[in-house]
């Protein structure tokens, strides 16, 4: 099935009990029909809590990373684990993405179901069943390309066993670990070389095409440490090339780049020396698509280099005040099942009056905790008035654990009209 057709068919799903917050009286419509009706998020029958994705901020963020990548000569494979949304993958590809990054084989299976042909799997894969599935995809589609990590000789052995008989070898990159105590990755250049040699000894099943890693795992990360590790990564690629380890490849892949340090990646990758083949400088930032009001808002490289532009938080979780037991305390009907909470608590941003529909800043209102289905609010004297029935708009931290709580997310325009829905697969 063509990618465009597969994504378009998501609009044919029925509106039903599987998707929280959708208007009960829309049952029987398709998702596409509900979107075409452009109901208002606040007055169109949506129930609370409801997560909204700003149409304008989404468009802004997509365009900004496209121009940033072009300006710095980077290819872009955004990490799809952030959203797991075929519609957003399609939009990212429209905005110039080289492909989509996955973290585990299941995510890659979703990508393939929706026609993604270039997949960078930023993890080691030693599961024989998953490797056989990858081999089947490569056999079935000559235009399909997978690249995945390797970081141990034993891992190479397991991959080779699972891939015997493939029609073309699987492309791999040696992962350089970000330091002692970091996550995966070979820890030293000598370890990396041993892994590369193990790959070279198995040309029927594996092909070494580059090096990669994740600078966000650098211990006690700061600008100097991250730049230093990225220079190690580039030097590793140059050493491998000088030793002839990339012989015969059409391009050499050097990849890094989460959402916190992609400016450092741009800095260091700008100085990659000329190698024996063209270099694919592959950036993998994914959280940019929705950005956030917490973790990444403080860490974004655009704060360090403001002339490059600025991402916009695109999520807002709307919850309703269901209890006001004291003058200092209120409870809304959104909790851990609805809001990201692994890094920072949500932030109260605006209040929409249930009486008048008027929206005002959430002055003096603080989220102090989350239960499974309740948000705990503290209110201070002189702050914004708050009563049972009011809607509270919450800013969220960490997109990676926001998308996964909502299977169908309304895309909302500035006037409150819901113009589309984003489907997720976690």
XYZ file of C-alpha atoms in Angstrom:
426
model
C 0.000 0.000 0.000
C 1.310 3.453 -0.897
C 2.346 5.602 2.062
C -0.099 8.387 1.205
C -2.983 5.924 0.923
C -2.152 4.251 4.239
C -2.047 7.578 6.073
C -5.219 8.802 4.356
C -7.094 5.707 5.505
C -6.622 6.765 9.134
C -9.401 9.288 8.485
C -11.772 6.373 7.868
C -11.556 5.056 11.433
C -14.858 5.292 13.313
C -15.197 7.705 16.206
C -15.927 5.479 19.187
C -15.051 4.556 22.767
C -11.386 3.784 21.927
C -10.499 7.452 21.776
C -10.868 9.522 24.912
C -12.251 13.059 24.933
C -14.035 12.833 21.567
C -17.642 14.125 21.516
C -20.053 11.329 22.521
C -22.584 12.576 19.988
C -20.017 12.082 17.201
C -20.251 8.300 17.525
C -20.907 6.827 14.101
C -18.889 9.456 12.253
C -15.441 8.762 10.883
C -12.438 10.696 12.149
C -12.303 12.498 8.812
C -15.949 13.502 9.012
C -15.497 14.841 12.537
C -12.468 16.851 11.440
C -14.377 18.257 8.468
C -17.095 19.530 10.792
C -14.498 21.773 12.531
C -16.132 21.579 15.926
C -14.907 23.948 18.588
C -12.757 22.303 21.252
C -14.620 24.070 24.071
C -18.205 24.178 22.846
C -18.340 21.311 20.352
C -18.969 18.442 22.748
C -15.414 17.360 23.543
C -15.135 15.931 27.054
C -12.427 16.695 29.582
C -9.603 16.079 29.974
C -8.580 16.671 26.374
C -5.095 17.078 24.909
C -4.865 19.667 22.124
C -2.082 20.137 19.569
C -1.749 23.663 18.200
C -1.989 23.688 14.404
C 0.021 26.896 14.140
C 2.819 25.832 16.499
C 3.089 22.445 14.841
C 3.513 24.059 11.430
C 6.066 26.520 12.806
C 8.187 23.796 14.396
C 8.178 21.595 11.310
C 9.334 24.470 9.140
C 11.989 25.655 11.605
C 13.865 22.353 11.772
C 13.722 21.996 8.016
C 15.414 25.362 7.497
C 17.843 24.728 10.378
C 18.961 21.425 8.872
C 19.343 22.933 5.414
C 21.310 25.898 6.766
C 23.791 23.616 8.526
C 24.096 20.993 5.800
C 22.472 18.262 7.876
C 20.231 15.413 6.810
C 17.366 14.878 9.242
C 15.805 11.647 10.524
C 13.585 12.791 13.414
C 13.070 10.296 16.214
C 9.594 8.895 15.657
C 9.316 7.449 19.180
C 8.303 10.926 20.314
C 4.950 10.870 18.530
C 4.534 7.452 16.861
C 2.151 9.232 14.503
C 2.079 8.318 10.797
C 0.500 11.692 9.977
C 3.360 13.539 11.646
C 5.911 11.287 9.947
C 4.343 12.216 6.623
C 4.525 15.906 7.486
C 8.165 15.598 8.546
C 9.018 13.909 5.248
C 7.171 16.696 3.405
C 9.434 19.109 5.278
C 12.560 17.461 3.934
C 13.321 14.659 6.404
C 15.697 11.990 5.035
C 13.806 9.281 6.940
C 12.521 8.476 10.433
C 14.483 7.184 13.449
C 13.219 4.279 15.555
C 14.331 2.969 18.939
C 12.961 -0.600 18.793
C 11.806 -2.952 16.027
C 8.117 -2.547 16.870
C 8.362 1.133 16.005
C 10.002 0.233 12.710
C 7.095 -2.118 11.965
C 4.678 0.787 12.384
C 6.835 2.902 10.071
C 6.844 0.218 7.391
C 3.083 -0.230 7.674
C 2.781 3.420 6.681
C 5.306 3.333 3.862
C 8.470 4.715 5.493
C 11.371 3.514 3.366
C 14.370 4.937 5.225
C 14.646 3.890 8.861
C 17.544 4.593 11.199
C 17.173 2.235 14.158
C 19.187 3.929 16.882
C 19.661 0.851 19.002
C 21.302 -2.548 18.973
C 19.110 -5.330 17.531
C 19.957 -8.891 18.568
C 16.437 -10.359 18.545
C 16.468 -13.064 15.848
C 12.760 -12.708 15.075
C 13.091 -8.950 14.614
C 16.177 -9.354 12.445
C 14.409 -11.896 10.238
C 11.531 -9.423 9.830
C 13.993 -6.674 8.821
C 15.581 -9.058 6.323
C 12.144 -9.768 4.868
C 11.454 -6.057 4.438
C 14.792 -5.559 2.675
C 14.082 -8.522 0.395
C 10.565 -7.354 -0.445
C 11.351 -3.703 -1.166
C 14.549 -2.755 -3.013
C 14.015 0.888 -2.017
C 13.790 0.079 1.704
C 16.861 1.012 3.754
C 17.527 0.101 7.373
C 20.523 1.262 9.376
C 21.021 0.080 12.961
C 23.598 0.185 15.739
C 26.197 -2.413 16.702
C 28.399 -2.114 19.794
C 29.766 -5.595 20.571
C 31.371 -8.542 18.839
C 28.772 -10.846 20.417
C 25.990 -8.694 19.021
C 27.535 -8.954 15.555
C 27.661 -12.745 15.922
C 23.971 -12.915 16.844
C 22.996 -10.653 13.964
C 25.007 -12.742 11.520
C 23.303 -15.951 12.684
C 19.834 -14.462 12.273
C 20.526 -12.899 8.874
C 22.047 -15.900 7.080
C 20.658 -16.174 3.567
C 19.619 -12.513 3.150
C 19.623 -11.111 -0.371
C 21.512 -8.001 0.717
C 23.389 -7.172 3.915
C 21.978 -4.992 6.671
C 23.689 -1.600 7.029
C 25.146 -0.980 10.492
C 26.936 1.835 12.291
C 29.261 1.321 15.251
C 27.883 3.112 18.304
C 30.452 5.064 20.316
C 29.393 5.206 23.959
C 29.046 8.643 25.491
C 31.350 7.879 28.401
C 31.721 5.787 31.545
C 28.363 5.191 33.149
C 26.501 6.207 30.004
C 24.001 4.041 28.166
C 24.833 1.683 25.269
C 27.811 1.960 22.935
C 31.371 0.645 22.775
C 33.377 2.551 25.352
C 36.750 2.981 23.641
C 38.033 3.480 20.126
C 39.756 0.089 20.352
C 36.424 -1.527 21.280
C 34.805 0.214 18.307
C 37.510 -1.077 15.979
C 37.009 -4.645 17.207
C 33.291 -4.379 16.470
C 33.986 -2.925 13.032
C 36.374 -5.791 12.246
C 33.732 -8.306 13.335
C 31.293 -6.717 10.887
C 33.877 -6.803 8.088
C 34.317 -10.540 8.634
C 30.627 -11.105 7.781
C 30.058 -9.303 4.467
C 27.173 -11.529 3.406
C 24.965 -10.343 6.261
C 26.307 -6.997 7.511
C 27.824 -3.866 5.965
C 29.582 -1.155 7.956
C 28.420 2.262 6.729
C 29.372 4.638 9.539
C 29.451 5.597 13.200
C 26.849 7.062 15.526
C 25.886 7.797 19.108
C 23.817 9.983 21.380
C 25.419 13.048 22.907
C 22.545 13.467 25.375
C 24.044 10.602 27.397
C 27.379 12.371 27.973
C 27.828 12.329 31.780
C 27.354 15.776 33.337
C 26.656 17.128 29.881
C 27.616 20.710 29.153
C 28.765 22.462 26.010
C 32.437 21.560 26.378
C 31.840 17.875 27.206
C 29.301 17.415 24.428
C 31.550 19.078 21.847
C 34.480 16.929 22.971
C 32.503 13.703 22.608
C 31.214 14.727 19.168
C 34.795 15.403 18.059
C 35.669 11.862 19.199
C 32.827 10.537 17.067
C 34.033 12.413 13.986
C 37.644 11.325 14.610
C 36.472 7.718 14.881
C 34.837 7.965 11.455
C 37.981 9.493 9.987
C 40.165 6.748 11.498
C 37.859 4.022 10.185
C 37.950 5.606 6.735
C 41.742 5.894 6.738
C 41.934 2.205 7.648
C 39.686 1.318 4.690
C 36.785 0.088 6.816
C 34.183 1.876 4.664
C 35.427 0.487 1.377
C 32.753 0.332 -1.296
C 30.003 2.321 0.458
C 28.193 5.034 -1.477
C 28.158 7.347 1.547
C 29.530 7.350 5.069
C 26.972 7.898 7.818
C 27.867 9.978 10.878
C 24.856 10.427 13.138
C 24.033 12.069 16.470
C 21.599 14.635 17.737
C 18.846 14.566 20.306
C 16.683 17.580 21.049
C 18.932 19.214 23.645
C 22.301 19.590 21.882
C 21.706 19.692 18.140
C 23.532 23.035 17.972
C 26.686 21.254 19.158
C 26.116 18.599 16.500
C 25.846 21.316 13.840
C 29.043 22.961 15.125
C 31.179 19.822 15.082
C 29.691 18.237 11.954
C 30.491 21.434 10.046
C 34.174 20.522 10.438
C 33.995 16.884 9.297
C 37.045 16.391 7.061
C 36.808 15.118 3.509
C 36.502 11.337 3.531
C 36.689 8.723 0.807
C 32.933 8.948 0.138
C 30.293 11.650 0.677
C 29.193 11.974 4.309
C 25.555 11.735 5.397
C 25.488 14.025 8.449
C 22.375 12.666 10.100
C 20.582 14.580 12.858
C 17.895 12.720 14.852
C 16.095 15.287 17.048
C 12.448 14.349 17.542
C 10.921 16.296 20.414
C 10.940 19.498 18.365
C 7.706 18.584 16.595
C 5.581 19.498 19.622
C 8.312 20.996 21.833
C 7.131 21.478 25.439
C 6.679 23.833 28.372
C 9.278 22.237 30.623
C 12.300 20.043 29.985
C 13.110 20.951 26.373
C 11.949 24.533 26.664
C 14.889 25.109 28.997
C 17.391 22.941 27.100
C 16.617 23.855 23.499
C 19.659 24.943 21.495
C 17.637 27.914 20.265
C 17.972 29.395 23.749
C 21.758 29.307 23.290
C 21.655 30.561 19.699
C 18.534 32.763 19.549
C 19.298 34.124 16.082
C 18.475 30.645 14.721
C 14.802 31.032 15.696
C 12.644 29.571 18.464
C 10.474 26.495 18.807
C 6.934 26.871 20.132
C 5.255 24.586 22.679
C 2.407 22.960 20.758
C 0.638 20.919 23.450
C -1.953 22.114 25.909
C -3.895 19.744 28.150
C -7.323 21.050 29.087
C -8.797 19.753 32.341
C -11.858 20.774 34.303
C -12.104 21.770 37.951
C -14.197 19.068 39.601
C -13.615 19.909 43.264
C -12.783 23.057 45.250
C -12.694 21.810 48.848
C -10.848 24.819 50.320
C -9.801 28.317 49.325
C -6.238 27.056 48.785
C -6.981 23.800 47.027
C -8.648 22.609 43.818
C -8.694 19.413 41.808
C -8.920 18.963 38.048
C -9.865 15.773 36.243
C -6.494 15.092 34.595
C -3.789 12.982 36.196
C -1.000 10.544 35.416
C -3.101 8.802 32.762
C -3.332 12.052 30.811
C -0.255 14.209 31.469
C 3.496 13.718 31.170
C 4.978 13.658 34.657
C 8.294 11.781 34.379
C 10.411 14.959 34.339
C 8.321 17.942 35.467
C 4.773 18.489 36.644
C 2.364 20.285 34.302
C 2.135 24.062 34.586
C -1.169 25.891 34.899
C -1.215 28.488 32.121
C -4.748 29.731 31.520
C -8.250 29.423 32.960
C -11.380 29.377 30.801
C -14.497 30.384 32.690
C -17.337 27.863 32.564
C -19.787 30.747 32.958
C -18.607 33.175 30.280
C -16.012 31.376 28.147
C -13.538 34.128 28.981
C -9.886 33.060 29.116
C -7.466 34.606 31.600
C -3.937 33.839 32.853
C -3.697 31.223 35.601
C -2.038 33.622 38.050
C -1.374 32.113 41.466
C -2.364 28.588 40.413
C 0.231 25.820 40.752
C 0.088 22.103 40.019
C 1.536 20.398 43.088
C 0.926 16.744 42.256
C -0.819 14.162 40.113
C -2.906 11.187 41.118
C -4.043 8.621 38.573
C -7.003 10.724 37.410
C -6.670 13.993 39.345
C -4.393 16.995 39.239
C -3.736 18.755 42.543
C -3.836 22.539 42.342
C -2.761 25.080 44.927
C -4.295 28.524 44.679
C -3.053 31.670 46.380
C -5.006 34.705 47.635
C -5.233 37.421 45.006
C -4.685 34.980 42.170
C -7.022 34.108 39.316
C -10.518 33.171 40.427
C -11.205 29.467 40.099
C -14.478 27.603 40.565
C -15.889 24.161 39.873
C -16.564 23.753 36.170
C -13.794 26.054 34.925
C -11.351 24.666 32.362
C -7.631 24.910 33.159
C -5.091 24.825 30.330
C -1.918 23.010 31.346
C 1.511 23.180 29.715
C 3.340 19.847 29.625
C 6.949 18.754 29.969
C 8.567 16.018 27.850
C 6.722 15.245 24.596
C 7.966 11.638 24.625
C 5.594 10.809 27.467
C 2.745 13.063 26.332
C 1.929 11.504 22.962
C 1.878 7.979 24.376
C -1.144 8.698 26.587
C -3.410 9.743 23.723
C -4.304 7.602 20.698
C -6.132 10.371 18.855
C -5.200 14.012 19.456
C -7.226 17.003 18.192
C -5.266 19.529 16.133
C -6.686 22.884 17.157
C -6.478 26.205 15.360
C -6.110 29.535 17.143
C -9.880 30.155 17.129
C -10.540 26.811 18.850
C -11.680 24.949 15.722
C -10.541 21.316 15.553
C -9.285 20.882 11.984
C -7.613 17.470 12.164
C -6.705 14.570 14.432
C -3.306 12.943 14.981
C -3.334 9.153 15.396
C -0.628 7.530 17.514
C 0.566 3.915 17.793
C 2.409 3.031 21.019
